[in-house]
């Protein structure tokens, strides 16, 4: 009889602990949802600022491109010569022509060691 009573107390204790656990999980989930919403609101705000900045950048660059088009048109009508874009600086990697030597390894570009 003593064992039954002891087991009953343990079951009641476990039931109470499980109820407390469920309540704590519910509170944690609610807190996480609130934090997620706050984080999402912050990101939306940052995204909106970035979108406005990019829109302004596009507008500015469009105005600059249009001004350049008008200037090119004006110079062309006046008989002025429109020069091609200036070449890239010599230290710029795109300005250097790609050279391959016949003695270089095709994948590594290493020269063979004198033998």
PDB file of N, CA and C in Angstrom:
ATOM      1  N   UNK A   1       0.813  -1.182   0.000  1.00  0.00           N
ATOM      2  CA  UNK A   1       0.000   0.000   0.000  1.00  0.00           C
ATOM      3  C   UNK A   1       0.866   1.258   0.000  1.00  0.00           C
ATOM      4  N   UNK A   2       1.937   1.206   0.724  1.00  0.00           N
ATOM      5  CA  UNK A   2       2.875   2.325   0.813  1.00  0.00           C
ATOM      6  C   UNK A   2       3.488   2.627  -0.562  1.00  0.00           C
ATOM      7  N   UNK A   3       3.792   1.587  -1.315  1.00  0.00           N
ATOM      8  CA  UNK A   3       4.391   1.732  -2.639  1.00  0.00           C
ATOM      9  C   UNK A   3       3.405   2.420  -3.577  1.00  0.00           C
ATOM     10  N   UNK A   4       2.136   2.042  -3.498  1.00  0.00           N
ATOM     11  CA  UNK A   4       1.119   2.631  -4.358  1.00  0.00           C
ATOM     12  C   UNK A   4       0.987   4.120  -4.067  1.00  0.00           C
ATOM     13  N   UNK A   5       0.955   4.479  -2.798  1.00  0.00           N
ATOM     14  CA  UNK A   5       0.826   5.881  -2.428  1.00  0.00           C
ATOM     15  C   UNK A   5       2.047   6.672  -2.901  1.00  0.00           C
ATOM     16  N   UNK A   6       3.207   6.105  -2.754  1.00  0.00           N
ATOM     17  CA  UNK A   6       4.451   6.751  -3.170  1.00  0.00           C
ATOM     18  C   UNK A   6       4.449   6.967  -4.689  1.00  0.00           C
ATOM     19  N   UNK A   7       4.017   5.953  -5.431  1.00  0.00           N
ATOM     20  CA  UNK A   7       3.942   6.061  -6.892  1.00  0.00           C
ATOM     21  C   UNK A   7       2.898   7.088  -7.315  1.00  0.00           C
ATOM     22  N   UNK A   8       1.797   7.150  -6.623  1.00  0.00           N
ATOM     23  CA  UNK A   8       0.746   8.121  -6.927  1.00  0.00           C
ATOM     24  C   UNK A   8       1.281   9.542  -6.734  1.00  0.00           C
ATOM     25  N   UNK A   9       2.026   9.754  -5.660  1.00  0.00           N
ATOM     26  CA  UNK A   9       2.624  11.075  -5.412  1.00  0.00           C
ATOM     27  C   UNK A   9       3.606  11.439  -6.521  1.00  0.00           C
ATOM     28  N   UNK A  10       4.367  10.462  -6.969  1.00  0.00           N
ATOM     29  CA  UNK A  10       5.330  10.706  -8.040  1.00  0.00           C
ATOM     30  C   UNK A  10       4.605  11.060  -9.352  1.00  0.00           C
ATOM     31  N   UNK A  11       3.528  10.359  -9.643  1.00  0.00           N
ATOM     32  CA  UNK A  11       2.761  10.638 -10.864  1.00  0.00           C
ATOM     33  C   UNK A  11       2.179  12.047 -10.788  1.00  0.00           C
ATOM     34  N   UNK A  12       1.629  12.414  -9.623  1.00  0.00           N
ATOM     35  CA  UNK A  12       1.077  13.764  -9.463  1.00  0.00           C
ATOM     36  C   UNK A  12       2.172  14.824  -9.612  1.00  0.00           C
ATOM     37  N   UNK A  13       3.325  14.551  -9.045  1.00  0.00           N
ATOM     38  CA  UNK A  13       4.461  15.471  -9.156  1.00  0.00           C
ATOM     39  C   UNK A  13       4.898  15.609 -10.613  1.00  0.00           C
ATOM     40  N   UNK A  14       4.990  14.501 -11.334  1.00  0.00           N
ATOM     41  CA  UNK A  14       5.374  14.526 -12.747  1.00  0.00           C
ATOM     42  C   UNK A  14       4.355  15.287 -13.575  1.00  0.00           C
ATOM     43  N   UNK A  15       3.077  15.095 -13.260  1.00  0.00           N
ATOM     44  CA  UNK A  15       2.018  15.799 -13.977  1.00  0.00           C
ATOM     45  C   UNK A  15       2.154  17.305 -13.766  1.00  0.00           C
ATOM     46  N   UNK A  16       2.416  17.714 -12.547  1.00  0.00           N
ATOM     47  CA  UNK A  16       2.602  19.130 -12.236  1.00  0.00           C
ATOM     48  C   UNK A  16       3.812  19.691 -12.981  1.00  0.00           C
ATOM     49  N   UNK A  17       4.897  18.940 -12.978  1.00  0.00           N
ATOM     50  CA  UNK A  17       6.104  19.382 -13.677  1.00  0.00           C
ATOM     51  C   UNK A  17       5.870  19.482 -15.189  1.00  0.00           C
ATOM     52  N   UNK A  18       5.148  18.546 -15.748  1.00  0.00           N
ATOM     53  CA  UNK A  18       4.855  18.587 -17.183  1.00  0.00           C
ATOM     54  C   UNK A  18       3.981  19.788 -17.518  1.00  0.00           C
ATOM     55  N   UNK A  19       3.018  20.104 -16.661  1.00  0.00           N
ATOM     56  CA  UNK A  19       2.169  21.279 -16.880  1.00  0.00           C
ATOM     57  C   UNK A  19       3.012  22.565 -16.837  1.00  0.00           C
ATOM     58  N   UNK A  20       3.929  22.623 -15.872  1.00  0.00           N
ATOM     59  CA  UNK A  20       4.797  23.791 -15.764  1.00  0.00           C
ATOM     60  C   UNK A  20       5.701  23.902 -17.000  1.00  0.00           C
ATOM     61  N   UNK A  21       6.182  22.753 -17.449  1.00  0.00           N
ATOM     62  CA  UNK A  21       7.038  22.735 -18.637  1.00  0.00           C
ATOM     63  C   UNK A  21       6.274  23.259 -19.854  1.00  0.00           C
ATOM     64  N   UNK A  22       5.040  22.804 -20.060  1.00  0.00           N
ATOM     65  CA  UNK A  22       4.217  23.268 -21.182  1.00  0.00           C
ATOM     66  C   UNK A  22       3.988  24.778 -21.096  1.00  0.00           C
ATOM     67  N   UNK A  23       3.721  25.276 -19.909  1.00  0.00           N
ATOM     68  CA  UNK A  23       3.487  26.701 -19.726  1.00  0.00           C
ATOM     69  C   UNK A  23       4.752  27.511 -20.047  1.00  0.00           C
ATOM     70  N   UNK A  24       5.890  27.024 -19.586  1.00  0.00           N
ATOM     71  CA  UNK A  24       7.148  27.705 -19.886  1.00  0.00           C
ATOM     72  C   UNK A  24       7.444  27.701 -21.392  1.00  0.00           C
ATOM     73  N   UNK A  25       7.197  26.588 -22.053  1.00  0.00           N
ATOM     74  CA  UNK A  25       7.405  26.511 -23.505  1.00  0.00           C
ATOM     75  C   UNK A  25       6.481  27.480 -24.234  1.00  0.00           C
ATOM     76  N   UNK A  26       5.243  27.587 -23.759  1.00  0.00           N
ATOM     77  CA  UNK A  26       4.289  28.513 -24.376  1.00  0.00           C
ATOM     78  C   UNK A  26       4.794  29.951 -24.227  1.00  0.00           C
ATOM     79  N   UNK A  27       5.306  30.302 -23.038  1.00  0.00           N
ATOM     80  CA  UNK A  27       5.824  31.646 -22.810  1.00  0.00           C
ATOM     81  C   UNK A  27       7.054  31.924 -23.667  1.00  0.00           C
ATOM     82  N   UNK A  28       7.926  30.928 -23.775  1.00  0.00           N
ATOM     83  CA  UNK A  28       9.130  31.085 -24.605  1.00  0.00           C
ATOM     84  C   UNK A  28       8.740  31.293 -26.062  1.00  0.00           C
ATOM     85  N   UNK A  29       7.801  30.495 -26.559  1.00  0.00           N
ATOM     86  CA  UNK A  29       7.367  30.635 -27.951  1.00  0.00           C
ATOM     87  C   UNK A  29       6.764  32.010 -28.203  1.00  0.00           C
ATOM     88  N   UNK A  30       5.938  32.486 -27.260  1.00  0.00           N
ATOM     89  CA  UNK A  30       5.328  33.805 -27.410  1.00  0.00           C
ATOM     90  C   UNK A  30       6.418  34.886 -27.421  1.00  0.00           C
ATOM     91  N   UNK A  31       7.397  34.750 -26.545  1.00  0.00           N
ATOM     92  CA  UNK A  31       8.490  35.718 -26.482  1.00  0.00           C
ATOM     93  C   UNK A  31       9.301  35.713 -27.777  1.00  0.00           C
ATOM     94  N   UNK A  32       9.551  34.522 -28.310  1.00  0.00           N
ATOM     95  CA  UNK A  32      10.314  34.420 -29.551  1.00  0.00           C
ATOM     96  C   UNK A  32       9.543  35.031 -30.720  1.00  0.00           C
ATOM     97  N   UNK A  33       8.229  34.851 -30.741  1.00  0.00           N
ATOM     98  CA  UNK A  33       7.420  35.459 -31.806  1.00  0.00           C
ATOM     99  C   UNK A  33       7.515  36.981 -31.725  1.00  0.00           C
ATOM    100  N   UNK A  34       7.451  37.528 -30.492  1.00  0.00           N
ATOM    101  CA  UNK A  34       7.563  38.977 -30.332  1.00  0.00           C
ATOM    102  C   UNK A  34       8.935  39.463 -30.799  1.00  0.00           C
ATOM    103  N   UNK A  35       9.981  38.724 -30.415  1.00  0.00           N
ATOM    104  CA  UNK A  35      11.339  39.106 -30.822  1.00  0.00           C
ATOM    105  C   UNK A  35      11.483  39.011 -32.341  1.00  0.00           C
ATOM    106  N   UNK A  36      10.910  37.982 -32.928  1.00  0.00           N
ATOM    107  CA  UNK A  36      10.969  37.817 -34.379  1.00  0.00           C
ATOM    108  C   UNK A  36      10.269  38.962 -35.077  1.00  0.00           C
ATOM    109  N   UNK A  37       9.139  39.397 -34.557  1.00  0.00           N
ATOM    110  CA  UNK A  37       8.413  40.513 -35.155  1.00  0.00           C
ATOM    111  C   UNK A  37       9.215  41.803 -35.050  1.00  0.00           C
ATOM    112  N   UNK A  38       9.838  42.028 -33.889  1.00  0.00           N
ATOM    113  CA  UNK A  38      10.650  43.228 -33.718  1.00  0.00           C
ATOM    114  C   UNK A  38      11.820  43.209 -34.680  1.00  0.00           C
ATOM    115  N   UNK A  39      12.452  42.057 -34.808  1.00  0.00           N
ATOM    116  CA  UNK A  39      13.589  41.922 -35.713  1.00  0.00           C
ATOM    117  C   UNK A  39      13.150  42.156 -37.151  1.00  0.00           C
ATOM    118  N   UNK A  40      12.005  41.600 -37.494  1.00  0.00           N
ATOM    119  CA  UNK A  40      11.474  41.760 -38.842  1.00  0.00           C
ATOM    120  C   UNK A  40      11.156  43.231 -39.120  1.00  0.00           C
ATOM    121  N   UNK A  41      10.573  43.926 -38.137  1.00  0.00           N
ATOM    122  CA  UNK A  41      10.267  45.345 -38.299  1.00  0.00           C
ATOM    123  C   UNK A  41      11.541  46.142 -38.508  1.00  0.00           C
ATOM    124  N   UNK A  42      12.579  45.818 -37.741  1.00  0.00           N
ATOM    125  CA  UNK A  42      13.855  46.518 -37.882  1.00  0.00           C
ATOM    126  C   UNK A  42      14.426  46.296 -39.282  1.00  0.00           C
ATOM    127  N   UNK A  43      14.407  45.040 -39.739  1.00  0.00           N
ATOM    128  CA  UNK A  43      14.930  44.736 -41.074  1.00  0.00           C
ATOM    129  C   UNK A  43      14.142  45.465 -42.149  1.00  0.00           C
ATOM    130  N   UNK A  44      12.822  45.533 -41.981  1.00  0.00           N
ATOM    131  CA  UNK A  44      12.000  46.256 -42.958  1.00  0.00           C
ATOM    132  C   UNK A  44      12.418  47.719 -43.022  1.00  0.00           C
ATOM    133  N   UNK A  45      12.657  48.298 -41.844  1.00  0.00           N
ATOM    134  CA  UNK A  45      13.091  49.695 -41.806  1.00  0.00           C
ATOM    135  C   UNK A  45      14.421  49.891 -42.495  1.00  0.00           C
ATOM    136  N   UNK A  46      15.364  49.006 -42.222  1.00  0.00           N
ATOM    137  CA  UNK A  46      16.677  49.086 -42.856  1.00  0.00           C
ATOM    138  C   UNK A  46      16.535  48.888 -44.364  1.00  0.00           C
ATOM    139  N   UNK A  47      15.715  47.930 -44.770  1.00  0.00           N
ATOM    140  CA  UNK A  47      15.503  47.679 -46.195  1.00  0.00           C
ATOM    141  C   UNK A  47      14.890  48.897 -46.875  1.00  0.00           C
ATOM    142  N   UNK A  48      13.941  49.554 -46.215  1.00  0.00           N
ATOM    143  CA  UNK A  48      13.309  50.733 -46.805  1.00  0.00           C
ATOM    144  C   UNK A  48      14.324  51.849 -46.994  1.00  0.00           C
ATOM    145  N   UNK A  49      15.196  52.041 -46.012  1.00  0.00           N
ATOM    146  CA  UNK A  49      16.237  53.069 -46.128  1.00  0.00           C
ATOM    147  C   UNK A  49      17.163  52.736 -47.286  1.00  0.00           C
ATOM    148  N   UNK A  50      17.554  51.469 -47.394  1.00  0.00           N
ATOM    149  CA  UNK A  50      18.438  51.044 -48.480  1.00  0.00           C
ATOM    150  C   UNK A  50      17.753  51.208 -49.840  1.00  0.00           C
ATOM    151  N   UNK A  51      16.477  50.888 -49.918  1.00  0.00           N
ATOM    152  CA  UNK A  51      15.730  51.044 -51.171  1.00  0.00           C
ATOM    153  C   UNK A  51      15.697  52.510 -51.578  1.00  0.00           C
ATOM    154  N   UNK A  52      15.434  53.397 -50.627  1.00  0.00           N
ATOM    155  CA  UNK A  52      15.406  54.831 -50.938  1.00  0.00           C
ATOM    156  C   UNK A  52      16.780  55.314 -51.404  1.00  0.00           C
ATOM    157  N   UNK A  53      17.839  54.831 -50.752  1.00  0.00           N
ATOM    158  CA  UNK A  53      19.183  55.221 -51.152  1.00  0.00           C
ATOM    159  C   UNK A  53      19.488  54.768 -52.579  1.00  0.00           C
ATOM    160  N   UNK A  54      19.101  53.529 -52.890  1.00  0.00           N
ATOM    161  CA  UNK A  54      19.351  52.999 -54.234  1.00  0.00           C
ATOM    162  C   UNK A  54      18.517  53.723 -55.290  1.00  0.00           C
ATOM    163  N   UNK A  55      17.271  54.070 -54.946  1.00  0.00           N
ATOM    164  CA  UNK A  55      16.446  54.830 -55.887  1.00  0.00           C
ATOM    165  C   UNK A  55      17.087  56.172 -56.189  1.00  0.00           C
ATOM    166  N   UNK A  56      17.594  56.833 -55.154  1.00  0.00           N
ATOM    167  CA  UNK A  56      18.252  58.119 -55.345  1.00  0.00           C
ATOM    168  C   UNK A  56      19.500  57.960 -56.204  1.00  0.00           C
ATOM    169  N   UNK A  57      20.251  56.893 -55.981  1.00  0.00           N
ATOM    170  CA  UNK A  57      21.451  56.625 -56.776  1.00  0.00           C
ATOM    171  C   UNK A  57      21.095  56.407 -58.248  1.00  0.00           C
ATOM    172  N   UNK A  58      20.047  55.639 -58.499  1.00  0.00           N
ATOM    173  CA  UNK A  58      19.610  55.394 -59.881  1.00  0.00           C
ATOM    174  C   UNK A  58      19.182  56.702 -60.537  1.00  0.00           C
ATOM    175  N   UNK A  59      18.462  57.524 -59.795  1.00  0.00           N
ATOM    176  CA  UNK A  59      18.001  58.809 -60.331  1.00  0.00           C
ATOM    177  C   UNK A  59      19.191  59.695 -60.681  1.00  0.00           C
ATOM    178  N   UNK A  60      20.167  59.779 -59.784  1.00  0.00           N
ATOM    179  CA  UNK A  60      21.354  60.603 -60.023  1.00  0.00           C
ATOM    180  C   UNK A  60      22.131  60.102 -61.230  1.00  0.00           C
ATOM    181  N   UNK A  61      22.331  58.789 -61.298  1.00  0.00           N
ATOM    182  CA  UNK A  61      23.093  58.236 -62.425  1.00  0.00           C
ATOM    183  C   UNK A  61      22.336  58.393 -63.742  1.00  0.00           C
ATOM    184  N   UNK A  62      21.028  58.288 -63.704  1.00  0.00           N
ATOM    185  CA  UNK A  62      20.227  58.503 -64.913  1.00  0.00           C
ATOM    186  C   UNK A  62      20.378  59.940 -65.393  1.00  0.00           C
ATOM    187  N   UNK A  63      20.362  60.896 -64.458  1.00  0.00           N
ATOM    188  CA  UNK A  63      20.531  62.300 -64.823  1.00  0.00           C
ATOM    189  C   UNK A  63      21.915  62.533 -65.419  1.00  0.00           C
ATOM    190  N   UNK A  64      22.936  61.913 -64.820  1.00  0.00           N
ATOM    191  CA  UNK A  64      24.291  62.061 -65.355  1.00  0.00           C
ATOM    192  C   UNK A  64      24.396  61.459 -66.750  1.00  0.00           C
ATOM    193  N   UNK A  65      23.792  60.298 -66.959  1.00  0.00           N
ATOM    194  CA  UNK A  65      23.828  59.649 -68.275  1.00  0.00           C
ATOM    195  C   UNK A  65      23.119  60.513 -69.308  1.00  0.00           C
ATOM    196  N   UNK A  66      21.996  61.086 -68.934  1.00  0.00           N
ATOM    197  CA  UNK A  66      21.247  61.942 -69.861  1.00  0.00           C
ATOM    198  C   UNK A  66      22.054  63.194 -70.201  1.00  0.00           C
ATOM    199  N   UNK A  67      22.718  63.785 -69.216  1.00  0.00           N
ATOM    200  CA  UNK A  67      23.561  64.960 -69.470  1.00  0.00           C
ATOM    201  C   UNK A  67      24.696  64.604 -70.428  1.00  0.00           C
ATOM    202  N   UNK A  68      25.275  63.437 -70.257  1.00  0.00           N
ATOM    203  CA  UNK A  68      26.337  62.999 -71.167  1.00  0.00           C
ATOM    204  C   UNK A  68      25.799  62.777 -72.578  1.00  0.00           C
ATOM    205  N   UNK A  69      24.602  62.203 -72.692  1.00  0.00           N
ATOM    206  CA  UNK A  69      23.998  62.005 -74.018  1.00  0.00           C
ATOM    207  C   UNK A  69      23.771  63.349 -74.707  1.00  0.00           C
ATOM    208  N   UNK A  70      23.268  64.326 -73.941  1.00  0.00           N
ATOM    209  CA  UNK A  70      23.023  65.651 -74.525  1.00  0.00           C
ATOM    210  C   UNK A  70      24.342  66.296 -74.965  1.00  0.00           C
ATOM    211  N   UNK A  71      25.371  66.154 -74.140  1.00  0.00           N
ATOM    212  CA  UNK A  71      26.665  66.734 -74.488  1.00  0.00           C
ATOM    213  C   UNK A  71      27.244  66.070 -75.727  1.00  0.00           C
ATOM    214  N   UNK A  72      27.132  64.755 -75.837  1.00  0.00           N
ATOM    215  CA  UNK A  72      27.629  64.041 -77.029  1.00  0.00           C
ATOM    216  C   UNK A  72      26.856  64.494 -78.258  1.00  0.00           C
ATOM    217  N   UNK A  73      25.534  64.606 -78.115  1.00  0.00           N
ATOM    218  CA  UNK A  73      24.717  65.069 -79.246  1.00  0.00           C
ATOM    219  C   UNK A  73      25.098  66.476 -79.667  1.00  0.00           C
ATOM    220  N   UNK A  74      25.313  67.367 -78.702  1.00  0.00           N
ATOM    221  CA  UNK A  74      25.690  68.741 -78.986  1.00  0.00           C
ATOM    222  C   UNK A  74      27.031  68.791 -79.700  1.00  0.00           C
ATOM    223  N   UNK A  75      27.998  68.034 -79.193  1.00  0.00           N
ATOM    224  CA  UNK A  75      29.319  68.010 -79.826  1.00  0.00           C
ATOM    225  C   UNK A  75      29.256  67.408 -81.228  1.00  0.00           C
ATOM    226  N   UNK A  76      28.429  66.415 -81.415  1.00  0.00           N
ATOM    227  CA  UNK A  76      28.308  65.780 -82.732  1.00  0.00           C
ATOM    228  C   UNK A  76      27.705  66.752 -83.742  1.00  0.00           C
ATOM    229  N   UNK A  77      26.714  67.526 -83.323  1.00  0.00           N
ATOM    230  CA  UNK A  77      26.073  68.486 -84.226  1.00  0.00           C
ATOM    231  C   UNK A  77      27.010  69.640 -84.571  1.00  0.00           C
ATOM    232  N   UNK A  78      27.891  70.007 -83.660  1.00  0.00           N
ATOM    233  CA  UNK A  78      28.825  71.105 -83.899  1.00  0.00           C
ATOM    234  C   UNK A  78      30.005  70.667 -84.750  1.00  0.00           C
ATOM    235  N   UNK A  79      30.057  69.411 -85.112  1.00  0.00           N
ATOM    236  CA  UNK A  79      31.172  68.927 -85.923  1.00  0.00           C
ATOM    237  C   UNK A  79      32.373  68.540 -85.081  1.00  0.00           C
ATOM    238  N   UNK A  80      32.199  68.554 -83.782  1.00  0.00           N
ATOM    239  CA  UNK A  80      33.302  68.156 -82.912  1.00  0.00           C
ATOM    240  C   UNK A  80      33.491  66.648 -82.957  1.00  0.00           C
ATOM    241  N   UNK A  81      34.679  66.243 -82.722  1.00  0.00           N
ATOM    242  CA  UNK A  81      34.952  64.819 -82.720  1.00  0.00           C
ATOM    243  C   UNK A  81      34.709  64.260 -81.326  1.00  0.00           C
ATOM    244  N   UNK A  82      34.018  63.164 -81.275  1.00  0.00           N
ATOM    245  CA  UNK A  82      33.767  62.496 -80.001  1.00  0.00           C
ATOM    246  C   UNK A  82      34.791  61.389 -79.876  1.00  0.00           C
ATOM    247  N   UNK A  83      35.641  61.522 -78.884  1.00  0.00           N
ATOM    248  CA  UNK A  83      36.717  60.554 -78.709  1.00  0.00           C
ATOM    249  C   UNK A  83      36.197  59.297 -78.018  1.00  0.00           C
ATOM    250  N   UNK A  84      36.818  58.162 -78.327  1.00  0.00           N
ATOM    251  CA  UNK A  84      36.441  56.932 -77.607  1.00  0.00           C
ATOM    252  C   UNK A  84      36.887  57.052 -76.158  1.00  0.00           C
ATOM    253  N   UNK A  85      36.392  56.182 -75.305  1.00  0.00           N
ATOM    254  CA  UNK A  85      36.788  56.243 -73.898  1.00  0.00           C
ATOM    255  C   UNK A  85      38.296  56.108 -73.745  1.00  0.00           C
ATOM    256  N   UNK A  86      38.828  56.770 -72.741  1.00  0.00           N
ATOM    257  CA  UNK A  86      40.262  56.714 -72.476  1.00  0.00           C
ATOM    258  C   UNK A  86      40.653  55.284 -72.118  1.00  0.00           C
ATOM    259  N   UNK A  87      41.851  54.841 -72.539  1.00  0.00           N
ATOM    260  CA  UNK A  87      42.277  53.477 -72.189  1.00  0.00           C
ATOM    261  C   UNK A  87      42.487  53.360 -70.685  1.00  0.00           C
ATOM    262  N   UNK A  88      42.381  52.127 -70.215  1.00  0.00           N
ATOM    263  CA  UNK A  88      42.577  51.867 -68.787  1.00  0.00           C
ATOM    264  C   UNK A  88      44.029  52.138 -68.412  1.00  0.00           C
ATOM    265  N   UNK A  89      44.251  52.443 -67.158  1.00  0.00           N
ATOM    266  CA  UNK A  89      45.605  52.689 -66.664  1.00  0.00           C
ATOM    267  C   UNK A  89      46.465  51.455 -66.893  1.00  0.00           C
ATOM    268  N   UNK A  90      47.771  51.653 -67.189  1.00  0.00           N
ATOM    269  CA  UNK A  90      48.637  50.503 -67.494  1.00  0.00           C
ATOM    270  C   UNK A  90      48.750  49.497 -66.360  1.00  0.00           C
ATOM    271  N   UNK A  91      48.576  49.933 -65.113  1.00  0.00           N
ATOM    272  CA  UNK A  91      48.686  48.976 -64.019  1.00  0.00           C
ATOM    273  C   UNK A  91      47.374  48.240 -63.761  1.00  0.00           C
ATOM    274  N   UNK A  92      46.336  48.599 -64.493  1.00  0.00           N
ATOM    275  CA  UNK A  92      45.041  47.930 -64.347  1.00  0.00           C
ATOM    276  C   UNK A  92      45.123  46.562 -65.018  1.00  0.00           C
ATOM    277  N   UNK A  93      44.631  45.485 -64.383  1.00  0.00           N
ATOM    278  CA  UNK A  93      44.775  44.138 -64.947  1.00  0.00           C
ATOM    279  C   UNK A  93      44.099  43.974 -66.301  1.00  0.00           C
ATOM    280  N   UNK A  94      43.049  44.728 -66.584  1.00  0.00           N
ATOM    281  CA  UNK A  94      42.371  44.586 -67.872  1.00  0.00           C
ATOM    282  C   UNK A  94      43.127  45.294 -68.990  1.00  0.00           C
ATOM    283  N   UNK A  95      44.034  46.206 -68.627  1.00  0.00           N
ATOM    284  CA  UNK A  95      44.787  46.935 -69.637  1.00  0.00           C
ATOM    285  C   UNK A  95      45.921  46.092 -70.202  1.00  0.00           C
ATOM    286  N   UNK A  96      46.363  45.089 -69.488  1.00  0.00           N
ATOM    287  CA  UNK A  96      47.463  44.244 -69.921  1.00  0.00           C
ATOM    288  C   UNK A  96      46.932  43.130 -70.819  1.00  0.00           C
ATOM    289  N   UNK A  97      47.451  43.033 -72.046  1.00  0.00           N
ATOM    290  CA  UNK A  97      47.013  41.910 -72.893  1.00  0.00           C
ATOM    291  C   UNK A  97      47.499  40.600 -72.308  1.00  0.00           C
ATOM    292  N   UNK A  98      46.710  39.582 -72.486  1.00  0.00           N
ATOM    293  CA  UNK A  98      47.058  38.259 -71.960  1.00  0.00           C
ATOM    294  C   UNK A  98      48.102  37.643 -72.878  1.00  0.00           C
ATOM    295  N   UNK A  99      49.268  37.390 -72.340  1.00  0.00           N
ATOM    296  CA  UNK A  99      50.345  36.820 -73.136  1.00  0.00           C
ATOM    297  C   UNK A  99      50.588  35.384 -72.704  1.00  0.00           C
ATOM    298  N   UNK A 100      50.721  34.521 -73.660  1.00  0.00           N
ATOM    299  CA  UNK A 100      51.111  33.149 -73.359  1.00  0.00           C
ATOM    300  C   UNK A 100      52.357  32.837 -74.162  1.00  0.00           C
ATOM    301  N   UNK A 101      53.276  32.188 -73.550  1.00  0.00           N
ATOM    302  CA  UNK A 101      54.501  31.789 -74.216  1.00  0.00           C
ATOM    303  C   UNK A 101      54.378  30.318 -74.586  1.00  0.00           C
ATOM    304  N   UNK A 102      55.037  29.974 -75.678  1.00  0.00           N
ATOM    305  CA  UNK A 102      54.938  28.597 -76.143  1.00  0.00           C
ATOM    306  C   UNK A 102      55.514  27.621 -75.140  1.00  0.00           C
ATOM    307  N   UNK A 103      56.459  28.048 -74.346  1.00  0.00           N
ATOM    308  CA  UNK A 103      57.113  27.139 -73.413  1.00  0.00           C
ATOM    309  C   UNK A 103      56.402  27.058 -72.075  1.00  0.00           C
ATOM    310  N   UNK A 104      55.334  27.781 -71.900  1.00  0.00           N
ATOM    311  CA  UNK A 104      54.629  27.753 -70.624  1.00  0.00           C
ATOM    312  C   UNK A 104      53.668  26.581 -70.561  1.00  0.00           C
ATOM    313  N   UNK A 105      53.490  26.077 -69.353  1.00  0.00           N
ATOM    314  CA  UNK A 105      52.525  25.001 -69.115  1.00  0.00           C
ATOM    315  C   UNK A 105      51.131  25.598 -69.361  1.00  0.00           C
ATOM    316  N   UNK A 106      50.237  24.916 -70.086  1.00  0.00           N
ATOM    317  CA  UNK A 106      48.939  25.514 -70.443  1.00  0.00           C
ATOM    318  C   UNK A 106      48.035  25.809 -69.245  1.00  0.00           C
ATOM    319  N   UNK A 107      48.160  25.079 -68.160  1.00  0.00           N
ATOM    320  CA  UNK A 107      47.264  25.304 -67.020  1.00  0.00           C
ATOM    321  C   UNK A 107      47.900  26.218 -65.974  1.00  0.00           C
ATOM    322  N   UNK A 108      49.166  25.986 -65.648  1.00  0.00           N
ATOM    323  CA  UNK A 108      49.779  26.743 -64.565  1.00  0.00           C
ATOM    324  C   UNK A 108      50.523  27.966 -65.046  1.00  0.00           C
ATOM    325  N   UNK A 109      50.915  28.014 -66.312  1.00  0.00           N
ATOM    326  CA  UNK A 109      51.674  29.143 -66.843  1.00  0.00           C
ATOM    327  C   UNK A 109      53.138  29.113 -66.451  1.00  0.00           C
ATOM    328  N   UNK A 110      53.583  28.043 -65.787  1.00  0.00           N
ATOM    329  CA  UNK A 110      54.971  27.941 -65.342  1.00  0.00           C
ATOM    330  C   UNK A 110      55.876  27.577 -66.526  1.00  0.00           C
ATOM    331  N   UNK A 111      57.033  28.163 -66.523  1.00  0.00           N
ATOM    332  CA  UNK A 111      58.011  27.836 -67.560  1.00  0.00           C
ATOM    333  C   UNK A 111      58.712  26.547 -67.178  1.00  0.00           C
ATOM    334  N   UNK A 112      59.107  25.735 -68.172  1.00  0.00           N
ATOM    335  CA  UNK A 112      59.828  24.494 -67.831  1.00  0.00           C
ATOM    336  C   UNK A 112      61.199  24.810 -67.270  1.00  0.00           C
ATOM    337  N   UNK A 113      61.678  23.987 -66.373  1.00  0.00           N
ATOM    338  CA  UNK A 113      62.998  24.144 -65.763  1.00  0.00           C
ATOM    339  C   UNK A 113      64.053  23.733 -66.781  1.00  0.00           C
ATOM    340  N   UNK A 114      65.122  24.520 -66.872  1.00  0.00           N
ATOM    341  CA  UNK A 114      66.182  24.135 -67.823  1.00  0.00           C
ATOM    342  C   UNK A 114      66.796  22.795 -67.425  1.00  0.00           C
ATOM    343  N   UNK A 115      67.014  21.963 -68.378  1.00  0.00           N
ATOM    344  CA  UNK A 115      67.446  20.612 -68.066  1.00  0.00           C
ATOM    345  C   UNK A 115      68.780  20.349 -68.517  1.00  0.00           C
TER     346      UNK A 115
END
